[in-house]
Amino acid sequence: RTLNKVLFFPSKVACVEHLLSQNSACSCFCPLPHGVETSFSCLLRHILSASSSLDLCVFSFSNMDLSRAVLLLHSKGVTVRVLSDKHYSAITGSQIGALRKAGVCVRCDAGSVHMHHKFAVVDGRQLITGSLNWTLTAVQSNMENIIITEEAELVQPFIKEFNQIWALNDPA
Amino acid sequence: RTLNKVLFFPSKVACVEHLLSQNSACSCFCPLPHGVETSFSCLLRHILSASSSLDLCVFSFSNMDLSRAVLLLHSKGVTVRVLSDKHYSAITGSQIGALRKAGVCVRCDAGSVHMHHKFAVVDGRQLITGSLNWTLTAVQSNMENIIITEEAELVQPFIKEFNQIWALNDPA
Ligand SMILES: [Zn+2]
Ligand SMILES: [Zn+2]
């Protein structure tokens, strides 16, 4: 059966340290609820499931947990490519600079056109897309939706779109 | 086979008068290209295919052609329900007032939370969702995506979400 899943936000707030920490032997003592599955923890799990590649195309990227997830994948040797909006990436709180500093391949769309996409492709097979920007407000405050699908008819066009925008913004 | 389609924006600009005009005998003499299929004309066709109901949940709605499409469906007896963001609907150019005046059922989310969805359900069967707001900028200028699907696993959660937000914002 083909994976098809919908997540709605705002997500309940719960600790996701167990997903992001590389030392899973330690228990977390933060004040957030633990052991609770939320829309956000489900989203994180899908992103962290990447074993070979993660292609990410997001207008805004300021969410620290999502940034940690991307850095974790990068440190594990997963090929991460990030496309973001040039104007937004300069804004306070943007994680784009931190990703770049850590060696993640980042390209910013500098066109006059707003890059308003918010999608990710995991291992060239799983599409994560919706209204959700990768910000804390979007995750915790806004009413938002995310579709996670492995339907090839939906995934393939997004892969093509990603590769086109990626090539268009080659800094070389 | 289940319908699964992806549209990317910005759309080429072309005349959509033939889709929106009730008098299809007249030809249009506007300066835009005619007889050209675009992402936007495809989106319009899917919306206009509604024969019994259209449930629309959009953060911002200022696009005149989309407004005409909704009014056309309403005049044909299709049950149209529109959910929009209270703050945005007061902005200049918003079509929400015009829809309400024409007798379309409109409810505005007045919560402190931003209603950031942009989806439509046609005839309780076809889901149209993505990053695209129903504005002219989104259609003609931004890089955006829309998924059109009849995959029940994707459509049903959105129907449930719509009905929940609709009930929550009952003005009665
Ligand atoms: Zn904790
Ligand atoms: Zn014309």
PDB file of N, CA and C in Angstrom, chain A residues 3 11 33 42 51 53 64 66-67 76-77 79-81 97 102 106-107 109-110 118 123 138 148 164:
ATOM      1  N   LEU A   3       1.961   4.941   0.877  1.00  0.00           N
ATOM      2  CA  LEU A   3       1.811   5.842   2.027  1.00  0.00           C
ATOM      3  C   LEU A   3       1.101   7.127   1.630  1.00  0.00           C
ATOM      4  N   SER A  11       0.355  22.031  16.247  1.00  0.00           N
ATOM      5  CA  SER A  11       0.677  20.782  16.912  1.00  0.00           C
ATOM      6  C   SER A  11       0.621  21.003  18.413  1.00  0.00           C
ATOM      7  N   PRO A  33       5.781  17.976  28.096  1.00  0.00           N
ATOM      8  CA  PRO A  33       5.309  16.586  28.181  1.00  0.00           C
ATOM      9  C   PRO A  33       6.215  15.648  27.384  1.00  0.00           C
ATOM     10  N   CYS A  42       5.539  13.607  14.459  1.00  0.00           N
ATOM     11  CA  CYS A  42       5.347  12.750  13.283  1.00  0.00           C
ATOM     12  C   CYS A  42       6.086  13.330  12.079  1.00  0.00           C
ATOM     13  N   SER A  51      17.503   8.261   4.591  1.00  0.00           N
ATOM     14  CA  SER A  51      18.726   7.485   4.731  1.00  0.00           C
ATOM     15  C   SER A  51      19.742   7.828   3.652  1.00  0.00           C
ATOM     16  N   SER A  53      18.990  10.815   1.004  1.00  0.00           N
ATOM     17  CA  SER A  53      18.921  12.220   0.594  1.00  0.00           C
ATOM     18  C   SER A  53      17.713  12.939   1.162  1.00  0.00           C
ATOM     19  N   MET A  64      14.070  25.747  15.131  1.00  0.00           N
ATOM     20  CA  MET A  64      15.297  25.160  15.657  1.00  0.00           C
ATOM     21  C   MET A  64      15.296  23.634  15.613  1.00  0.00           C
ATOM     22  N   LEU A  66      13.630  21.667  13.575  1.00  0.00           N
ATOM     23  CA  LEU A  66      13.767  21.223  12.192  1.00  0.00           C
ATOM     24  C   LEU A  66      15.204  21.442  11.709  1.00  0.00           C
ATOM     25  N   SER A  67      15.806  22.523  12.166  1.00  0.00           N
ATOM     26  CA  SER A  67      17.202  22.784  11.810  1.00  0.00           C
ATOM     27  C   SER A  67      18.103  21.700  12.399  1.00  0.00           C
ATOM     28  N   LYS A  76      25.124  12.528   9.563  1.00  0.00           N
ATOM     29  CA  LYS A  76      25.077  11.073   9.339  1.00  0.00           C
ATOM     30  C   LYS A  76      25.459  10.702   7.904  1.00  0.00           C
ATOM     31  N   GLY A  77      25.710  11.730   7.075  1.00  0.00           N
ATOM     32  CA  GLY A  77      26.115  11.452   5.699  1.00  0.00           C
ATOM     33  C   GLY A  77      24.976  11.476   4.686  1.00  0.00           C
ATOM     34  N   THR A  79      22.716  13.143   2.016  1.00  0.00           N
ATOM     35  CA  THR A  79      22.924  14.285   1.122  1.00  0.00           C
ATOM     36  C   THR A  79      21.760  15.255   1.252  1.00  0.00           C
ATOM     37  N   VAL A  80      22.028  16.396   1.856  1.00  0.00           N
ATOM     38  CA  VAL A  80      20.969  17.382   2.081  1.00  0.00           C
ATOM     39  C   VAL A  80      21.150  18.554   1.124  1.00  0.00           C
ATOM     40  N   ARG A  81      20.075  18.926   0.429  1.00  0.00           N
ATOM     41  CA  ARG A  81      20.093  20.136  -0.400  1.00  0.00           C
ATOM     42  C   ARG A  81      18.953  21.035   0.068  1.00  0.00           C
ATOM     43  N   GLY A  97      21.762  30.384   7.555  1.00  0.00           N
ATOM     44  CA  GLY A  97      23.178  30.653   7.802  1.00  0.00           C
ATOM     45  C   GLY A  97      23.859  29.528   8.573  1.00  0.00           C
ATOM     46  N   ALA A 102      27.481  24.786   8.659  1.00  0.00           N
ATOM     47  CA  ALA A 102      27.730  23.377   8.983  1.00  0.00           C
ATOM     48  C   ALA A 102      28.085  22.553   7.749  1.00  0.00           C
ATOM     49  N   VAL A 106      23.328  24.848   0.387  1.00  0.00           N
ATOM     50  CA  VAL A 106      22.177  25.741   0.410  1.00  0.00           C
ATOM     51  C   VAL A 106      22.209  26.622  -0.831  1.00  0.00           C
ATOM     52  N   ARG A 107      21.076  26.762  -1.486  1.00  0.00           N
ATOM     53  CA  ARG A 107      20.975  27.758  -2.561  1.00  0.00           C
ATOM     54  C   ARG A 107      19.756  28.632  -2.295  1.00  0.00           C
ATOM     55  N   ASP A 109      17.041  31.388  -3.685  1.00  0.00           N
ATOM     56  CA  ASP A 109      16.426  31.952  -4.873  1.00  0.00           C
ATOM     57  C   ASP A 109      16.466  33.472  -4.769  1.00  0.00           C
ATOM     58  N   ALA A 110      17.164  34.083  -5.736  1.00  0.00           N
ATOM     59  CA  ALA A 110      17.369  35.527  -5.673  1.00  0.00           C
ATOM     60  C   ALA A 110      16.500  36.250  -6.681  1.00  0.00           C
ATOM     61  N   LYS A 118       6.840  25.047   0.161  1.00  0.00           N
ATOM     62  CA  LYS A 118       7.270  24.467   1.436  1.00  0.00           C
ATOM     63  C   LYS A 118       7.142  22.964   1.271  1.00  0.00           C
ATOM     64  N   ASP A 123      14.633  10.815   0.405  1.00  0.00           N
ATOM     65  CA  ASP A 123      15.158   9.652  -0.334  1.00  0.00           C
ATOM     66  C   ASP A 123      14.579   9.528  -1.742  1.00  0.00           C
ATOM     67  N   ALA A 138       4.409  28.717  12.712  1.00  0.00           N
ATOM     68  CA  ALA A 138       3.624  27.827  11.860  1.00  0.00           C
ATOM     69  C   ALA A 138       3.311  26.530  12.596  1.00  0.00           C
ATOM     70  N   ILE A 148       1.837  13.874   3.535  1.00  0.00           N
ATOM     71  CA  ILE A 148       3.009  13.010   3.345  1.00  0.00           C
ATOM     72  C   ILE A 148       2.572  11.872   2.441  1.00  0.00           C
ATOM     73  N   GLN A 164      14.889  21.650 -11.116  1.00  0.00           N
ATOM     74  CA  GLN A 164      14.883  22.838 -11.970  1.00  0.00           C
ATOM     75  C   GLN A 164      15.292  24.089 -11.199  1.00  0.00           C
TER      76      GLN A 164
END
